[in-house]
CSV table of C-alpha atoms in Angstrom, one decimal:
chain,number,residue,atom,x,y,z
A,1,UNK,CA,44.4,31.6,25.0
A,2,UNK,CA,46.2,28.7,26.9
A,3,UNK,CA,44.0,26.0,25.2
A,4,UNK,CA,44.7,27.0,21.9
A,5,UNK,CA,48.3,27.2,22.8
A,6,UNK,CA,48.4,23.9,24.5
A,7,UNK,CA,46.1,22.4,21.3
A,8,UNK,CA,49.1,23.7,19.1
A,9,UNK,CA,52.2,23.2,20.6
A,10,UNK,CA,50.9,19.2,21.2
A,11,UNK,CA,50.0,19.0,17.4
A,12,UNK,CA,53.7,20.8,16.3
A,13,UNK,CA,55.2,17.0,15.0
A,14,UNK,CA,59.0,17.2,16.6
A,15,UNK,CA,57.5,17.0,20.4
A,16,UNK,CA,54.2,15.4,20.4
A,17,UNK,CA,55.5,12.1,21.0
A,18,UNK,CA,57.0,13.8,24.4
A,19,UNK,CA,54.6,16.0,25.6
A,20,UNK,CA,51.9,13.4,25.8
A,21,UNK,CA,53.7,11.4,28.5
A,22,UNK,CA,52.4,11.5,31.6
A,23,UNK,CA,55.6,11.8,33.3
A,24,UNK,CA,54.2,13.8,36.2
A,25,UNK,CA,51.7,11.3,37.3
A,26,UNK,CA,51.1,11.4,41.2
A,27,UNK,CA,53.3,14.2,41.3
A,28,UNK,CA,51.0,17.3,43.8
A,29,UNK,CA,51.6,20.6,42.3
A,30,UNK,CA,50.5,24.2,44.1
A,31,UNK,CA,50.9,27.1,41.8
A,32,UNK,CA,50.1,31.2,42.4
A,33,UNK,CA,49.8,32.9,39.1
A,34,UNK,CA,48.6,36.4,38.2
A,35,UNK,CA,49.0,39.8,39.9
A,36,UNK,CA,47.1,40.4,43.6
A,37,UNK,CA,45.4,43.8,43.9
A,38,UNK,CA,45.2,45.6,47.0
A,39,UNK,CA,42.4,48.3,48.0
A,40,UNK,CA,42.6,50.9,49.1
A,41,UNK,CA,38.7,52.2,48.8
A,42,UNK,CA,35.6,50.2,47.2
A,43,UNK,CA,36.9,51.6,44.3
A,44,UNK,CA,40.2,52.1,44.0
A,45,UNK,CA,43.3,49.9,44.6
A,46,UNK,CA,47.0,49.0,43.9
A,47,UNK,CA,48.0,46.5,41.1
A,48,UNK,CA,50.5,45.5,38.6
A,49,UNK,CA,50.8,44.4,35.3
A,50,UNK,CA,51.2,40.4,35.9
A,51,UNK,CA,48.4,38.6,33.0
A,52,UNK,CA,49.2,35.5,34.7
A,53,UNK,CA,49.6,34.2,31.3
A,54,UNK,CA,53.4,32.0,32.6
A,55,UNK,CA,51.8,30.5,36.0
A,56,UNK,CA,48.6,29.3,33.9
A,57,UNK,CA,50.7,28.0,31.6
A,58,UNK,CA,52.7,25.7,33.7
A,59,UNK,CA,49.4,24.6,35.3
A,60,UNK,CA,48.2,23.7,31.7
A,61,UNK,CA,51.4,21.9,31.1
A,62,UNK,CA,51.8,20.2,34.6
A,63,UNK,CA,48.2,19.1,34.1
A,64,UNK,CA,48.7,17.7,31.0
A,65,UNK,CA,51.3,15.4,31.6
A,66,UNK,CA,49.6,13.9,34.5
A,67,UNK,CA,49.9,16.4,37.7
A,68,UNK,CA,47.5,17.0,40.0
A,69,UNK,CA,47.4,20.9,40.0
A,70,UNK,CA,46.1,23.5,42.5
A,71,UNK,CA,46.4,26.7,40.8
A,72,UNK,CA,46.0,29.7,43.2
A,73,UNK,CA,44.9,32.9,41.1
A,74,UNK,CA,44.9,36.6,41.1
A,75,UNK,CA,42.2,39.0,39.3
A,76,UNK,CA,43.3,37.6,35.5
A,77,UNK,CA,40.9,37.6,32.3
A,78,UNK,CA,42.1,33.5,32.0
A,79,UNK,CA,40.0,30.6,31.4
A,80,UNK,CA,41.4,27.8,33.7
A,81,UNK,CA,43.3,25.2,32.0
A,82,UNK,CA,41.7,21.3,31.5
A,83,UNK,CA,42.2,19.1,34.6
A,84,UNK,CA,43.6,22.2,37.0
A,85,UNK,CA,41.7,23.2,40.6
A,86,UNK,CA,41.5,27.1,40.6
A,87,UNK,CA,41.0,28.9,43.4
A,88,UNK,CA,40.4,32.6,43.2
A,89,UNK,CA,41.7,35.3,45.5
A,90,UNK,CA,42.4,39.3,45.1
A,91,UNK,CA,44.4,40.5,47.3
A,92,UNK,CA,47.8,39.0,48.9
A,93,UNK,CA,46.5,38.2,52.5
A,94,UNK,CA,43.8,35.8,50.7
A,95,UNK,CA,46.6,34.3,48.7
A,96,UNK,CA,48.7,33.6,52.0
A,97,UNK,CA,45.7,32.2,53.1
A,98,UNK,CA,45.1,29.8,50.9
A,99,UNK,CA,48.6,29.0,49.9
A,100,UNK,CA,49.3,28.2,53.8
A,101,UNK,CA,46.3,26.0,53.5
A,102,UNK,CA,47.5,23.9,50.7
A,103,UNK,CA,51.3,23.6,50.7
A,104,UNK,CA,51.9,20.6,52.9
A,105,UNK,CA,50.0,18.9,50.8
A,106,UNK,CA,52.0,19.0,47.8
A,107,UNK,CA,55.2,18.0,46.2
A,108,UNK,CA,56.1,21.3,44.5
A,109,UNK,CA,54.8,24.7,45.3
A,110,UNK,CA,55.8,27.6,42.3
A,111,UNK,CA,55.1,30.8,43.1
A,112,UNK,CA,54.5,32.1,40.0
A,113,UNK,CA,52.1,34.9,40.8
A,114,UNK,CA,53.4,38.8,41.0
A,115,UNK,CA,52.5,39.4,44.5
A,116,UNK,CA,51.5,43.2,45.7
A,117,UNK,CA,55.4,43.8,48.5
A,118,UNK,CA,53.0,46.6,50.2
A,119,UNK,CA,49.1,47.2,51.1
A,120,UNK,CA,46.9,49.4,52.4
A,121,UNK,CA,47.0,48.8,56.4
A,122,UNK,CA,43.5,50.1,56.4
A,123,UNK,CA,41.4,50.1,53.3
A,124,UNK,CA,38.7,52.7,53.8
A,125,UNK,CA,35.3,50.9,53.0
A,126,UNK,CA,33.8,54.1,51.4
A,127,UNK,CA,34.9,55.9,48.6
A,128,UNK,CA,37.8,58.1,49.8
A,129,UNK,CA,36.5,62.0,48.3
A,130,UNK,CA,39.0,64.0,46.5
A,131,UNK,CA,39.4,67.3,48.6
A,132,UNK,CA,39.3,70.8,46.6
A,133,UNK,CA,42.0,72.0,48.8
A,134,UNK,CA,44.7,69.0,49.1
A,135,UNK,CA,47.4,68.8,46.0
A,136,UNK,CA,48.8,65.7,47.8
A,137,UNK,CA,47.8,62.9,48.9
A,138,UNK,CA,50.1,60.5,51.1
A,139,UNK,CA,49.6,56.8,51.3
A,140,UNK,CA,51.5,54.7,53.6
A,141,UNK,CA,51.7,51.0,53.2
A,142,UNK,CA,53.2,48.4,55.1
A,143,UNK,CA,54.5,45.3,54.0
A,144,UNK,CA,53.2,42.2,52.9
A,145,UNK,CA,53.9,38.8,54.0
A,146,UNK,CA,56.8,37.3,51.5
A,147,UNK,CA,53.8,34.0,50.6
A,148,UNK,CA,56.9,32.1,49.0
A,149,UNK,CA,59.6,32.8,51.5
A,150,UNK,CA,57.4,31.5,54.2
A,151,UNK,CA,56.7,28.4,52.8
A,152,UNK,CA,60.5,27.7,52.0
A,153,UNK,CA,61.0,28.2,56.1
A,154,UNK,CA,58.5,25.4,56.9
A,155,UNK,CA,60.0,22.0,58.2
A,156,UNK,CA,57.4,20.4,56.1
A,157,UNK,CA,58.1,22.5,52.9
A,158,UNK,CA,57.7,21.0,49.5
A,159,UNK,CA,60.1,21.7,46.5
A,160,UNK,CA,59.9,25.6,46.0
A,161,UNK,CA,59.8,27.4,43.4
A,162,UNK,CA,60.1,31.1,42.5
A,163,UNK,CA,60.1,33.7,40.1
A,164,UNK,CA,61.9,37.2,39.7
A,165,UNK,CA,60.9,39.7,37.4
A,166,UNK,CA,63.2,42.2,37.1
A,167,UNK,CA,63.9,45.5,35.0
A,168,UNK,CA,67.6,45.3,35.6
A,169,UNK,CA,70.4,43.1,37.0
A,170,UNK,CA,68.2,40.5,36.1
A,171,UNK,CA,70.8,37.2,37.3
A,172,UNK,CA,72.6,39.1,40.4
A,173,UNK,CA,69.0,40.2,41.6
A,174,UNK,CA,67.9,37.0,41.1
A,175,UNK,CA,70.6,34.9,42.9
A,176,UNK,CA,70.4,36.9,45.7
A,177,UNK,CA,66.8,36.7,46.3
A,178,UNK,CA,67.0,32.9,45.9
A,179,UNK,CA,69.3,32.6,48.3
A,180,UNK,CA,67.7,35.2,51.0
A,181,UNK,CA,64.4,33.0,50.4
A,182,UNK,CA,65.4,30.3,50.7
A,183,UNK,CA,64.1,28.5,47.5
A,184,UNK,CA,65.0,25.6,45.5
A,185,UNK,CA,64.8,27.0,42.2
A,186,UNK,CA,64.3,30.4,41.0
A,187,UNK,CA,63.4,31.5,37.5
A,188,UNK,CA,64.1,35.3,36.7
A,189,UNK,CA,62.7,37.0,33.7
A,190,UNK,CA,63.4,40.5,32.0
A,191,UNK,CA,60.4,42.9,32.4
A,192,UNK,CA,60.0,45.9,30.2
A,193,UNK,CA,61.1,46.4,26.4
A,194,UNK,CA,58.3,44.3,25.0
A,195,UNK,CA,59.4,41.3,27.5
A,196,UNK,CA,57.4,39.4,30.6
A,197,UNK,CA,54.6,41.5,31.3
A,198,UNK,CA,51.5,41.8,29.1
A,199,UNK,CA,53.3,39.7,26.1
A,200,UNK,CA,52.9,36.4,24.9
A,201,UNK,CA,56.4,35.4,24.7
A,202,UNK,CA,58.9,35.0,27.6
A,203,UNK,CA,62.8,33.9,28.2
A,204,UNK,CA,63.3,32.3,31.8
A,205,UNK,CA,67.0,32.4,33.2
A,206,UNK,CA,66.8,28.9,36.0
A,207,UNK,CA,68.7,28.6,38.8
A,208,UNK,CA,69.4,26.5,41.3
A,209,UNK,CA,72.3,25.9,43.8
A,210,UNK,CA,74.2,23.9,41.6
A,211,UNK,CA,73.0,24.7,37.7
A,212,UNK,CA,72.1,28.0,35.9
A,213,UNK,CA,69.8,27.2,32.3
A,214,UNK,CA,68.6,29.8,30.1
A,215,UNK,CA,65.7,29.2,28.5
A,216,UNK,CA,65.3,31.1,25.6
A,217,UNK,CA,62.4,33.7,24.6
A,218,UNK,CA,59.4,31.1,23.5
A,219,UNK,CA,55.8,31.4,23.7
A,220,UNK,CA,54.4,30.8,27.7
A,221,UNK,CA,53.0,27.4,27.1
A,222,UNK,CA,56.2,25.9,25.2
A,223,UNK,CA,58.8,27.5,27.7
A,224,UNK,CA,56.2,26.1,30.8
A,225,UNK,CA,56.9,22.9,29.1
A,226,UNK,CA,60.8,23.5,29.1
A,227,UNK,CA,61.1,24.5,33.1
A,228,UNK,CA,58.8,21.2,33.9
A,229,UNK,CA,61.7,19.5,32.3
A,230,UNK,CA,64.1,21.3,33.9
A,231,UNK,CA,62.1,20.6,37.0
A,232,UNK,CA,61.6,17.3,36.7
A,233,UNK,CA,66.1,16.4,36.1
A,234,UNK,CA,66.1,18.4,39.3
A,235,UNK,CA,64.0,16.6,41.5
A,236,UNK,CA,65.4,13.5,40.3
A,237,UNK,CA,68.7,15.0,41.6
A,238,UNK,CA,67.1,15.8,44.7
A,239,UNK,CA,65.3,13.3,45.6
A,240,UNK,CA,67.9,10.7,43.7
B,1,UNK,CA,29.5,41.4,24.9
B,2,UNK,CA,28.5,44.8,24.1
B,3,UNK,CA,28.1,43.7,20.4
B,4,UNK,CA,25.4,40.8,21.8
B,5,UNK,CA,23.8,43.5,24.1
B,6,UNK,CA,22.7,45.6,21.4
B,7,UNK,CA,21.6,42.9,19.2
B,8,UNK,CA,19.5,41.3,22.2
B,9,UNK,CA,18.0,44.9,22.9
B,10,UNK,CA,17.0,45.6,18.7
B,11,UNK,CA,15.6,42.3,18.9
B,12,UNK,CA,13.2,43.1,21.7
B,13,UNK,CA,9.8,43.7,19.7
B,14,UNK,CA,8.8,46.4,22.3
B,15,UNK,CA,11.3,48.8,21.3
B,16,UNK,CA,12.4,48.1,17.8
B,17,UNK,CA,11.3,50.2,16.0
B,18,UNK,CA,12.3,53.3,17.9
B,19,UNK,CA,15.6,52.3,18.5
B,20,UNK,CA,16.6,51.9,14.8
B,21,UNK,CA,16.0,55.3,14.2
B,22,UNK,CA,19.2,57.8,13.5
B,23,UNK,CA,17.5,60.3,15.6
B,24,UNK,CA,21.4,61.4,16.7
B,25,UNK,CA,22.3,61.7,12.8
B,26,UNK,CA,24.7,64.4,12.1
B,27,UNK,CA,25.8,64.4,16.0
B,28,UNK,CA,29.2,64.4,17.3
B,29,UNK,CA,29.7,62.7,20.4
B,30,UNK,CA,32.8,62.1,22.6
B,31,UNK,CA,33.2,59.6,25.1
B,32,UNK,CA,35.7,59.0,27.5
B,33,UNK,CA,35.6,55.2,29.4
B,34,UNK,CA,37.0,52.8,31.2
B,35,UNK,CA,39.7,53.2,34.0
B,36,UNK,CA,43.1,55.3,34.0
B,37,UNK,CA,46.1,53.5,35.9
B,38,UNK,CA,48.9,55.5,36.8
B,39,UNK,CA,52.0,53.9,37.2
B,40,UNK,CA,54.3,53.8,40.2
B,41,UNK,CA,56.8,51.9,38.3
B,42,UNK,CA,57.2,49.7,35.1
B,43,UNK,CA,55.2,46.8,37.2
B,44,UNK,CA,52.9,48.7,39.7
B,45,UNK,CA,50.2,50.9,39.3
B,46,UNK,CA,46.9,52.8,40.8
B,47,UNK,CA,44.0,51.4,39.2
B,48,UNK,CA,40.1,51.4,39.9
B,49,UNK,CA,37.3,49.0,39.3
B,50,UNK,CA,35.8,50.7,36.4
B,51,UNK,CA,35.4,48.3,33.4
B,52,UNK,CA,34.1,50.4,30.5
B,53,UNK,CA,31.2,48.8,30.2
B,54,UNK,CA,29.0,51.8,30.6
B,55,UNK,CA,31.0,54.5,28.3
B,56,UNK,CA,31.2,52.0,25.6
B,57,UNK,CA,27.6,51.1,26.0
B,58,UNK,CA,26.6,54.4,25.4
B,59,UNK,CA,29.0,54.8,22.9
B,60,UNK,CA,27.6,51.7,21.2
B,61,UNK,CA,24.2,53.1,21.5
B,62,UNK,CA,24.6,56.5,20.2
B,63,UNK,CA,26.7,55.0,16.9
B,64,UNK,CA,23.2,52.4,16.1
B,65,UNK,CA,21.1,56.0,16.4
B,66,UNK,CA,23.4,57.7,13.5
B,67,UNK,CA,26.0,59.9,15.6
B,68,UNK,CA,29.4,59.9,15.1
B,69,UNK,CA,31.6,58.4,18.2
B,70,UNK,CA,35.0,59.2,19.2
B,71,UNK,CA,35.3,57.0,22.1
B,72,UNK,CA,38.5,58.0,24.1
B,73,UNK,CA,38.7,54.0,26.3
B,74,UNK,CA,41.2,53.9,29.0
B,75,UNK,CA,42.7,50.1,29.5
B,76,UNK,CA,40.1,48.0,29.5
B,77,UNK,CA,38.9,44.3,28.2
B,78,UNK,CA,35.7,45.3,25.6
B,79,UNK,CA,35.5,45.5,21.9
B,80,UNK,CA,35.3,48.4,19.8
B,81,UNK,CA,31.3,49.2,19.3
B,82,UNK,CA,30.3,49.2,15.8
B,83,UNK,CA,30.5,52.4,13.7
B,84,UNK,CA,32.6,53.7,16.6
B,85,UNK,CA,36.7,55.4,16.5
B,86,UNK,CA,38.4,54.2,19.8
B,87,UNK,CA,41.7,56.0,21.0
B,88,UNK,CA,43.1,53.7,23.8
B,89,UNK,CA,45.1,55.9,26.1
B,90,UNK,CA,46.4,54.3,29.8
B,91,UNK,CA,46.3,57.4,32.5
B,92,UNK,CA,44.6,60.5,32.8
B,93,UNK,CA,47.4,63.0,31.8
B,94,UNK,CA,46.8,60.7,28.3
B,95,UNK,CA,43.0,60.9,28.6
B,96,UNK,CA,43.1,64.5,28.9
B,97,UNK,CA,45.8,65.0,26.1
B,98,UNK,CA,43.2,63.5,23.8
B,99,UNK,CA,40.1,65.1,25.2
B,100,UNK,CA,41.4,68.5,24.5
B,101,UNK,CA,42.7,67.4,20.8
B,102,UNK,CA,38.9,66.7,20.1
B,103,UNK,CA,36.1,68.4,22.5
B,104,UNK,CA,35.9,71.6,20.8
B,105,UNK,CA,34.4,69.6,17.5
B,106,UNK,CA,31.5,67.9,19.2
B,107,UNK,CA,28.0,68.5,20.2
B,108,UNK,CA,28.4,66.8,23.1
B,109,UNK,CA,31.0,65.1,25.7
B,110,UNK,CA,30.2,62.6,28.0
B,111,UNK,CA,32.6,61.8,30.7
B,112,UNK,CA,31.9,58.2,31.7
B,113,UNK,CA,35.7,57.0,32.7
B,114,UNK,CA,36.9,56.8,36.1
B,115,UNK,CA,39.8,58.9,35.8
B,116,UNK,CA,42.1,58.3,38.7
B,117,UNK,CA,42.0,61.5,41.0
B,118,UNK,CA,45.9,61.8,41.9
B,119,UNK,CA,49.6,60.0,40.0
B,120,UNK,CA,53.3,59.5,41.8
B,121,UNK,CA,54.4,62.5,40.7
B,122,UNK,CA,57.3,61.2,38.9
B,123,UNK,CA,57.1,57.2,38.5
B,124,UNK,CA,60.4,55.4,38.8
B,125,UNK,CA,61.7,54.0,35.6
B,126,UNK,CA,63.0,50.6,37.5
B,127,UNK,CA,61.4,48.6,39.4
B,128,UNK,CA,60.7,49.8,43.4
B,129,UNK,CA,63.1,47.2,45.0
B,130,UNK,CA,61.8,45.8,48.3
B,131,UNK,CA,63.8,46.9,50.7
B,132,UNK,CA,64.0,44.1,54.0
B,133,UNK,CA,64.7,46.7,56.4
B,134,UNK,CA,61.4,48.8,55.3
B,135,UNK,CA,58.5,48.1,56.7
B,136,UNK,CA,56.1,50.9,55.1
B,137,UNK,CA,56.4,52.7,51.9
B,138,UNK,CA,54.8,56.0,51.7
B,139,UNK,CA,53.7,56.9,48.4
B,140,UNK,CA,53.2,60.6,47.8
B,141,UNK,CA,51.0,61.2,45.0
B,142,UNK,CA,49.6,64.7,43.8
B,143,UNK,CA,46.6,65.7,42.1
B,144,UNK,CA,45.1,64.6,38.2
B,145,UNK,CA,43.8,67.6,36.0
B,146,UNK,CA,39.8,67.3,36.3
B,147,UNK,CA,39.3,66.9,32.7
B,148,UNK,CA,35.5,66.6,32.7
B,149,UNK,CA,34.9,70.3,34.8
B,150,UNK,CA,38.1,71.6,31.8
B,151,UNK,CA,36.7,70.9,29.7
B,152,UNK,CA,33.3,72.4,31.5
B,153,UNK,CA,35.6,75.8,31.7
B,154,UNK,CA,36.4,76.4,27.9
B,155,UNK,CA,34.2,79.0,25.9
B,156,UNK,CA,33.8,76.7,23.0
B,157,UNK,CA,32.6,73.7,25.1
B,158,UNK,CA,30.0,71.5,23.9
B,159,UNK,CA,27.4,70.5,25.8
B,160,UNK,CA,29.1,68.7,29.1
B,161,UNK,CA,27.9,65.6,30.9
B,162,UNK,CA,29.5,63.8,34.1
B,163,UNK,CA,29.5,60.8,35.8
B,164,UNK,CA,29.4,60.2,39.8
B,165,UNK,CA,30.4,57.3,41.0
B,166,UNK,CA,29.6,57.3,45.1
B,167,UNK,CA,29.2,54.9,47.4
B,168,UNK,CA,27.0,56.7,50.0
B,169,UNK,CA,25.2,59.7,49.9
B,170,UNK,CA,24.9,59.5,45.9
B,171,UNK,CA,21.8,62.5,45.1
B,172,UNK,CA,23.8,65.1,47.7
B,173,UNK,CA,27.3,64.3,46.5
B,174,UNK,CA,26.4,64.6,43.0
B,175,UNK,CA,23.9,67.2,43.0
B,176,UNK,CA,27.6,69.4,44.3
B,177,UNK,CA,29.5,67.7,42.0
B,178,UNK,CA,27.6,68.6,38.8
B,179,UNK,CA,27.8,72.3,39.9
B,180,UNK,CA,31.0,72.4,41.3
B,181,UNK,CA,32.2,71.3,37.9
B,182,UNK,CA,30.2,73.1,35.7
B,183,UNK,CA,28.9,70.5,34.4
B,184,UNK,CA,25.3,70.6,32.1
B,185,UNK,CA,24.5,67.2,33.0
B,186,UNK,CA,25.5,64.7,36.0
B,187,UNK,CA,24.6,61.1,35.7
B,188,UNK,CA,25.1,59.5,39.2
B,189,UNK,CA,25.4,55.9,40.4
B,190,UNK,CA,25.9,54.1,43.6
B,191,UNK,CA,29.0,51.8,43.8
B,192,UNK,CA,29.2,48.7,46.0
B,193,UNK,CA,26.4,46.2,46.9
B,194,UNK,CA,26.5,44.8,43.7
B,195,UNK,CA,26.1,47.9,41.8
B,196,UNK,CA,27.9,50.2,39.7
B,197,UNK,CA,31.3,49.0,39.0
B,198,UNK,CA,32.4,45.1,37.6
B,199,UNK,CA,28.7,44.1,37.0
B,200,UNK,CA,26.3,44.2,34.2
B,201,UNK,CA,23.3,45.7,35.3
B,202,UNK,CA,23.2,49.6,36.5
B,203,UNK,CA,21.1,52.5,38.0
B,204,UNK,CA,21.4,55.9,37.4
B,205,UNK,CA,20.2,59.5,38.9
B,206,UNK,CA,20.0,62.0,35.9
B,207,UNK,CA,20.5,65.5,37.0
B,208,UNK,CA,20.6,68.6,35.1
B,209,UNK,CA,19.6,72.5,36.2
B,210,UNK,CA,16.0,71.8,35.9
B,211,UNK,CA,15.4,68.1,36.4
B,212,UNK,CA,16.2,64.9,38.4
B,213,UNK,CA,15.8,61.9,36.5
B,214,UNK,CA,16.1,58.1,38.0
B,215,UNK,CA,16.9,55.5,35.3
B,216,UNK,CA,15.8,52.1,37.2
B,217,UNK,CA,18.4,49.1,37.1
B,218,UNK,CA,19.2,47.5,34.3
B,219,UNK,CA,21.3,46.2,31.5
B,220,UNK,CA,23.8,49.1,30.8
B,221,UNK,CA,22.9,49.1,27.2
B,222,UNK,CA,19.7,49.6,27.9
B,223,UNK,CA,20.2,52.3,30.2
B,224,UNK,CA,22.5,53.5,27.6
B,225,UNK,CA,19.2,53.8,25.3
B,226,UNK,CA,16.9,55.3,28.3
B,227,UNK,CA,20.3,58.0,29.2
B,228,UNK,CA,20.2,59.0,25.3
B,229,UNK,CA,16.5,59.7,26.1
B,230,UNK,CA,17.2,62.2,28.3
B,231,UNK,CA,20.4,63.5,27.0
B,232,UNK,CA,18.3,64.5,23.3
B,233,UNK,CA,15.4,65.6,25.4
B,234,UNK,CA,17.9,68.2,27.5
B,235,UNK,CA,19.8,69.2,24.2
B,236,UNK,CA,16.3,69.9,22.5
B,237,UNK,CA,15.3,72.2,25.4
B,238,UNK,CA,19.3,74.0,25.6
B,239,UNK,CA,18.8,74.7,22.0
B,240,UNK,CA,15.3,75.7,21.1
């Protein structure tokens, strides 16, 4: 668990002596982590595989060196990290909600949470019966709002930050979508073949307008430690 | 926990010293529990609320009384009962795979996951790219084997019981259901209001050919104990 993980990466000797500055002191951060599940009955509903192990993890870490965290959070099996405000939601409309409550508020919003692209328009609130005669069934969804995109159009956005899991193309895909959302920073990581989803370790490829760092495959908590620093020398250049 | 459940119930003076007994000695049980989730793509899938809790309290519950478990357990967040084999399997064309390696070598089969009713036919290998100019998706998904009334179908069956999981309607819908299927034994309980799926306490109609048997709410391993009442009961009548 993220405790344990922040308990052992601060007692590993070579970067105690950093990790315990409070360098983000008076720094406002609003994070999404974990997947949003979408209904479709009482019973049934659309999800994907995001833990929300990475998004807690740079909570943890923001927290720990002096942040004041908001972390916004999908269904996840996660304890919530020391010093960090949770807020639960399920489903991507709450998360909008809350995130469009919160943003101006803050100097950095990461959207770190896997957010359902497509819902149900109209969950059925009884349990929709299998019928004896019908092989198929046909669901049709319509879109989402795109939670990070919006924030990154708002005159009174914060520093935004997103993430792009992707199976292939992993930097064009993610370039592109950083650019078509308009966002500050985003960090792309390799799903499938053992990598992103449902695993402990991760590798984060960062971009920004002007610098591309990989960061290579680490456990959550120590590369959530590695993007705050890459964060932090970008805000600086930002707001330097 | 599961493994705190049963120790709370063996401590309760009450019942003690029945529930020691290895009345199911020499038994072969087979459980299925949990969820399926059938994948759309590597990150999204169709899942339902089901946590497990119930099949593997049964399953825990039938190992303490001396019979011998194979617990089939869909993806779910429990431990392993003591004295039970788990197979973990992730959708229902998996689920059923393993049910038909093992039903014909049991007594009896108890079908308490919440198998998903229909899959995508043929789920992408990449990712399902959002695309801007698309505002619905339509998802065309076609029906799941029912392994439960299969299984129900084969000459060398053992003896066959079902769950129904309804949110309205819950004596009439399962009452069909049990003969519909085939099945010897339907064990029904109503969903939403608190009940039934994500919570720790349950209720459950008992229904056979003969009899209609409510189990009042309470903790699931409990009910687990009182279900096993009924189930030996039922078996003792079928054989003798």
């Amino acid at each position: 668990d993220i405790a344990r993980a922040v308990a052992a990466y601060n007692s590993a000797s070579a970067i105690a002596e950093t990790s315990h500055q409070q360098t983000w002191l008076g720094k406002k951060v609003l994070i999404t982590a974990g997947p949003t599940f979408e209904d479709l009955d009482p019973v049934r509903f659309i999800g994907n595989r995001s833990s929300g192990q990475m998004g807690f993890a740079i909570a943890a870490a923001a927290a720990q060196k002096g942040a004041e965290v908001t972390l916004i959070a999908g269904p996840v099996n996660l304890d919530t990290p020391t010093g960090v405000t949770r807020i639960n939601v399920r489903s991507a409309m709450q998360m909008f909600s809350q995130v469009q409550a919160h943003y101006a508020s803050v100097d950095i919003m990461i959207g770190a949470a896997a957010v359902a692209d497509y819902r149900l328009a109209q969950p059925s609130s009884h349990k929709i019966k299998k019928q004896p005669n019908q092989d198929e069934l046909t669901l049709t969804l319509i879109k989402n709002p795109d939670i990070i995109a919006w924030v990154a159009q708002q005159v009174d956005k914060p520093y935004v930050v997103g993430f792009a899991a992707e199976t292939q193309q992993l930097a064009d895909y993610a370039r592109q979508k950083r650019l078509q959302k308009g966002l500050d920073m985003i960090c792309a990581n390799q799903v499938g073949d053992g990598q992103g989803f449902e695993v402990d370790e991760n590798a984060l490829l960062v971009m920004t307008a002007t610098d591309e760092v990989a960061l290579p495959k680490q456990a959550k908590y120590s590369l959530a430690v590695a993007l705050l620093a890459q964060l932090r020398k970008q805000l600086d250049i930002t707001k330097g």
